[in-house]
mmCIF file of C-alpha atoms in Angstrom:
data_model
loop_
_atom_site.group_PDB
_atom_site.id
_atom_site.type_symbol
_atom_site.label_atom_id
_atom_site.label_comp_id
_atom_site.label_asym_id
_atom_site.label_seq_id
_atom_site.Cartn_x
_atom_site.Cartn_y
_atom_site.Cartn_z
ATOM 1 C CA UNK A 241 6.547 88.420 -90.490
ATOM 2 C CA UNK A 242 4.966 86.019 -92.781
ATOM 3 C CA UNK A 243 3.937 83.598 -89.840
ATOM 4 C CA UNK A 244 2.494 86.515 -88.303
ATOM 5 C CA UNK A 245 0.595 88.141 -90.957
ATOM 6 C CA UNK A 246 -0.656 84.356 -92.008
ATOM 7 C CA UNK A 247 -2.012 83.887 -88.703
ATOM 8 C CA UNK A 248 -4.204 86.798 -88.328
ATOM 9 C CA UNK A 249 -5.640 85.833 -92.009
ATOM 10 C CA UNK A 250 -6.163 82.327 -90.921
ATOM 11 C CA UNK A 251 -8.314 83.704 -88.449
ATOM 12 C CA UNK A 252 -10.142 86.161 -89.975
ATOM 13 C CA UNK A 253 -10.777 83.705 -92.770
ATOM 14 C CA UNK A 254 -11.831 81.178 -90.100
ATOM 15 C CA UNK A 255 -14.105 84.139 -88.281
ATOM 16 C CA UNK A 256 -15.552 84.232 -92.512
ATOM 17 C CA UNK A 257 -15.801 80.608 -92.550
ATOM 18 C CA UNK A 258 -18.261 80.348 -89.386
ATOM 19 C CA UNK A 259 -19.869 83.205 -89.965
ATOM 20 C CA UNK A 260 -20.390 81.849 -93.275
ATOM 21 C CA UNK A 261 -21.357 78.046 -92.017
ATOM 22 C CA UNK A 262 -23.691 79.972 -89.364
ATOM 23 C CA UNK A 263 -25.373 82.159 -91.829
ATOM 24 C CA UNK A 264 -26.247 79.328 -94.114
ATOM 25 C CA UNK A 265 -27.027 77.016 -91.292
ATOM 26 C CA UNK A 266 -30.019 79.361 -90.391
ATOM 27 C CA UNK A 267 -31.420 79.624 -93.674
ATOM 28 C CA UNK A 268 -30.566 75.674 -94.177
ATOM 29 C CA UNK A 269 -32.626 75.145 -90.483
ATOM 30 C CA UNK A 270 -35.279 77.081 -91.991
ATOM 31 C CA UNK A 271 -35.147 75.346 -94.927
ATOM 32 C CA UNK A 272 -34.850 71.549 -93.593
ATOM 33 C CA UNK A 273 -37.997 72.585 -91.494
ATOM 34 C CA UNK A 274 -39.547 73.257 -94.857
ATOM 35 C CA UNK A 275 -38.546 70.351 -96.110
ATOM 36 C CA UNK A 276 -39.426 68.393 -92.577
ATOM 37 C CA UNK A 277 -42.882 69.810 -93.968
ATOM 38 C CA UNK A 278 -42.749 69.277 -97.155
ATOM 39 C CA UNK A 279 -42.870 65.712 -97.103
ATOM 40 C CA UNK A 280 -45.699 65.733 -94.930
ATOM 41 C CA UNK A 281 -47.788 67.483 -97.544
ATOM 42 C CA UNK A 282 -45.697 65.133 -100.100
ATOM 43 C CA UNK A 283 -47.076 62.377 -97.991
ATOM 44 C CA UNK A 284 -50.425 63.568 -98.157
ATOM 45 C CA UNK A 285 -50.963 64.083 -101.616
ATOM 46 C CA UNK A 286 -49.197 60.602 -101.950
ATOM 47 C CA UNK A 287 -51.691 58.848 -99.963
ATOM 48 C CA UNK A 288 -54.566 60.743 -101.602
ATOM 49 C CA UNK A 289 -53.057 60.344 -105.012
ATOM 50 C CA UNK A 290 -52.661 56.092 -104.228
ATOM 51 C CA UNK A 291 -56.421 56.307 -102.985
ATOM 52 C CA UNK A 292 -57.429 57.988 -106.589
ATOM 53 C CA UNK A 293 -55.360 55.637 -108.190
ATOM 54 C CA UNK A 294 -56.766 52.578 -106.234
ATOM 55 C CA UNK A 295 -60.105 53.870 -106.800
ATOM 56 C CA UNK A 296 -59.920 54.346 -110.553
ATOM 57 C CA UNK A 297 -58.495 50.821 -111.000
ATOM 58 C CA UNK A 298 -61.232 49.250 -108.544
ATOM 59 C CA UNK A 299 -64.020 51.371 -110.802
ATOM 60 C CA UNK A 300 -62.646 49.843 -114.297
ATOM 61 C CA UNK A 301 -62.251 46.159 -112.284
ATOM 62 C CA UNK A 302 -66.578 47.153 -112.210
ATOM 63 C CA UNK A 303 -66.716 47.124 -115.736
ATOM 64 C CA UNK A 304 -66.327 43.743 -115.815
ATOM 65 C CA UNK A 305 -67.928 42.672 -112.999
ATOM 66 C CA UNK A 306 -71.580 41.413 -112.627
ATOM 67 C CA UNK A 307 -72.923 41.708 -109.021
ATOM 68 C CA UNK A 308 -75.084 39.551 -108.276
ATOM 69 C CA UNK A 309 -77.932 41.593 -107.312
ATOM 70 C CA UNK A 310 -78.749 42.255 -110.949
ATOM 71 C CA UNK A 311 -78.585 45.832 -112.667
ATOM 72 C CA UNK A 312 -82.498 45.943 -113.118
ATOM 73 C CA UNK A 313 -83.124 45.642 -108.711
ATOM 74 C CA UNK A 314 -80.339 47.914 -108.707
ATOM 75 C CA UNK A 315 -81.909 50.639 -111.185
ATOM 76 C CA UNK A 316 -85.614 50.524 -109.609
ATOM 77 C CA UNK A 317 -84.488 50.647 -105.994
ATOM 78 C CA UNK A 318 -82.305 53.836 -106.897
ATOM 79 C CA UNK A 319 -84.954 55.737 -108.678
ATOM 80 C CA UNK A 320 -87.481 55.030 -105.802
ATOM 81 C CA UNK A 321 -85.483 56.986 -103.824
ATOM 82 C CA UNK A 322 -85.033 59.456 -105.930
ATOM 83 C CA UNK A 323 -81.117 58.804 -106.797
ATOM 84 C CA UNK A 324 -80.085 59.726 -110.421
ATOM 85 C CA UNK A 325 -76.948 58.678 -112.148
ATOM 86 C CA UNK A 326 -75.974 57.033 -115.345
ATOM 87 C CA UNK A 327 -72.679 55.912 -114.275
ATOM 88 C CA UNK A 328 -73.045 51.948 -114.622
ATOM 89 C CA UNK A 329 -70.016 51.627 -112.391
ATOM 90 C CA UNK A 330 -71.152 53.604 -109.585
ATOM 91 C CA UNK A 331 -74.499 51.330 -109.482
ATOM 92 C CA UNK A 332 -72.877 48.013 -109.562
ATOM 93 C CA UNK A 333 -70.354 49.831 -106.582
ATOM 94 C CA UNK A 334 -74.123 50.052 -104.725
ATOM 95 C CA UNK A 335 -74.954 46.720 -105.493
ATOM 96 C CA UNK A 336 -72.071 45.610 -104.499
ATOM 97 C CA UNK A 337 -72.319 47.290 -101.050
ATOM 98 C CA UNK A 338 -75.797 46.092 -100.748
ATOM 99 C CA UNK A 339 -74.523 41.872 -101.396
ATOM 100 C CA UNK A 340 -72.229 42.578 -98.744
ATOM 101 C CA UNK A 341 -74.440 44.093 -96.430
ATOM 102 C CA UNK A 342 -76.758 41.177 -96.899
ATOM 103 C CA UNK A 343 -73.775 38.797 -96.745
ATOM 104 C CA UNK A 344 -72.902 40.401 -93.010
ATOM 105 C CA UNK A 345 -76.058 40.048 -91.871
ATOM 106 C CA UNK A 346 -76.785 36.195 -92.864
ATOM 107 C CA UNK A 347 -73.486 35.361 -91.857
ATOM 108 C CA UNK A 348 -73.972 37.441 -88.561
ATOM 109 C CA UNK A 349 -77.817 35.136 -88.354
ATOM 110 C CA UNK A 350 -75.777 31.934 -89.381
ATOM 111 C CA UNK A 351 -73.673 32.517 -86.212
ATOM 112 C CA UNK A 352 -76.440 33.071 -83.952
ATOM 113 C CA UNK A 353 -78.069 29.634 -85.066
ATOM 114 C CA UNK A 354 -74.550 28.249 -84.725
ATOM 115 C CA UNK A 355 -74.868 29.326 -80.526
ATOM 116 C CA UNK A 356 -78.311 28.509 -80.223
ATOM 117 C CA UNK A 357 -77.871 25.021 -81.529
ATOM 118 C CA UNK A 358 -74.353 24.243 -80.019
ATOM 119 C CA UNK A 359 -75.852 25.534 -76.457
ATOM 120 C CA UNK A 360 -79.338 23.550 -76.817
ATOM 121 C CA UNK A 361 -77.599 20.528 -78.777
ATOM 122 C CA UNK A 362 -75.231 19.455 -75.698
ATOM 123 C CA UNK A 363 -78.248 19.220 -73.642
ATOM 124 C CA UNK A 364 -79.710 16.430 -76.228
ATOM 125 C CA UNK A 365 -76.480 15.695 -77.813
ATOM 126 C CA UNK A 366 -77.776 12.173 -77.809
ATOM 127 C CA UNK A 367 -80.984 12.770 -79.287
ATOM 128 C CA UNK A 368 -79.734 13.534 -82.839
ATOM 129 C CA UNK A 369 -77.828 11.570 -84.934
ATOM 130 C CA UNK A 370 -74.399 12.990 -86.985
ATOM 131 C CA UNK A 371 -76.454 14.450 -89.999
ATOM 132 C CA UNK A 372 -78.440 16.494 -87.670
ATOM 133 C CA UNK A 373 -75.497 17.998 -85.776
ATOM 134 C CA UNK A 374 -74.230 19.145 -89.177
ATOM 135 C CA UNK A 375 -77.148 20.766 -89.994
ATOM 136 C CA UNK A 376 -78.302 24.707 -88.901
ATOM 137 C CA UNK A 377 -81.770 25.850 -89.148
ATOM 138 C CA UNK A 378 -81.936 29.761 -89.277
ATOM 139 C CA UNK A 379 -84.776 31.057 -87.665
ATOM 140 C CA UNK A 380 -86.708 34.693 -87.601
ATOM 141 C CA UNK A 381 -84.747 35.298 -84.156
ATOM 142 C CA UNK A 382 -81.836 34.684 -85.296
ATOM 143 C CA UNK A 383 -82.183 36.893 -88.391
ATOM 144 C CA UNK A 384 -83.739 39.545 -85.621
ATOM 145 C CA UNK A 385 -80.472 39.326 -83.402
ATOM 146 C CA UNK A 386 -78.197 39.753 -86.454
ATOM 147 C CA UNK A 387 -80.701 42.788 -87.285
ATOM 148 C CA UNK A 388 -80.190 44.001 -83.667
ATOM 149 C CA UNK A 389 -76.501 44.493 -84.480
ATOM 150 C CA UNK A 390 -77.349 46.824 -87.455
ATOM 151 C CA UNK A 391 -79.663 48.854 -85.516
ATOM 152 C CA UNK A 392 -82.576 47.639 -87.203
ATOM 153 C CA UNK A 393 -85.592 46.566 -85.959
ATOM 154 C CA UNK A 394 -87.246 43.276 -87.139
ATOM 155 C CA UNK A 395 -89.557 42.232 -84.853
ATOM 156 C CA UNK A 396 -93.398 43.178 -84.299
ATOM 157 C CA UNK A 397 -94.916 45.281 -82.126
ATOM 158 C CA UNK A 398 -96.107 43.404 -78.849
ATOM 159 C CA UNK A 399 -99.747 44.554 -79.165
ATOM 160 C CA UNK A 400 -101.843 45.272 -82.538
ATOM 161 C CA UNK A 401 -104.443 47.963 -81.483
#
């Protein structure tokens, strides 16, 4: 009788067991979907919380920086247009946006003259002698095709009335 009693326990305390495993299974589905979500958020405030943190340590880097557009340009060109601001970091973070703005564009010109000369100088490549060939001459069309790029435009109007 013991077999047989032990048998029908076994099973009912199996039947407990999976209905145990598949009640917690939902709630832990629910739950690892939460946590499949979680992380995303996690990730998110991670990756803002890494851009903060880069952005803090590049702004006290500034402190010791001096650009080389000097403070004084920097300062009159912001209050003629009317921006206000007494953070010293934040205007040598303009200036240096501005040097490498300029520093695109004459590198931007310096490869135009590069073409220009390299598909002119093969024509007359025995014109001019070595020091020559090392040598680039920037011109105002180059300087307006580096412009062009930017969307700004250099040149002057065909006619004056």
């Amino acid at each position: 009788m013991s077999t047989s009693s032990s048998q029908p326990q076994t099973a009912s305390t199996s039947a407990n067991a999976n209905a145990a495993v598949s009640s917690s299974n939902s709630p832990a589905v629910a739950q690892d979907s939460q946590q499949a979500s979680q992380p995303q958020i996690s990730r998110k405030e991670a990756e803002e919380a890494r851009k903060d943190r880069t952005l803090a340590e590049f702004l006290v880097m500034l402190d010791d920086y001096e650009p080389l557009i000097p403070n004084e340009v920097t300062d009159y060109y912001l209050q003629r247009v009317g921006f206000e601001c007494e953070d010293v970091r934040l205007k040598r973070l303009l200036s240096l946006a501005a040097q490498k703005f300029v520093s695109d564009i004459a590198a931007d010109a310096y490869q135009h003259a590069r073409f220009r000369t390299n598909a002119s100088g093969r024509a007359r490549a025995t014109q001019f002698s070595a020091k020559d060939k090392t040598r680039t001459t920037l011109t105002m069309d180059d300087l307006s095709l580096a412009l062009a790029e930017y969307g700004i435009n250099s040149r002057k109007p065909e006619f004056y009335l």
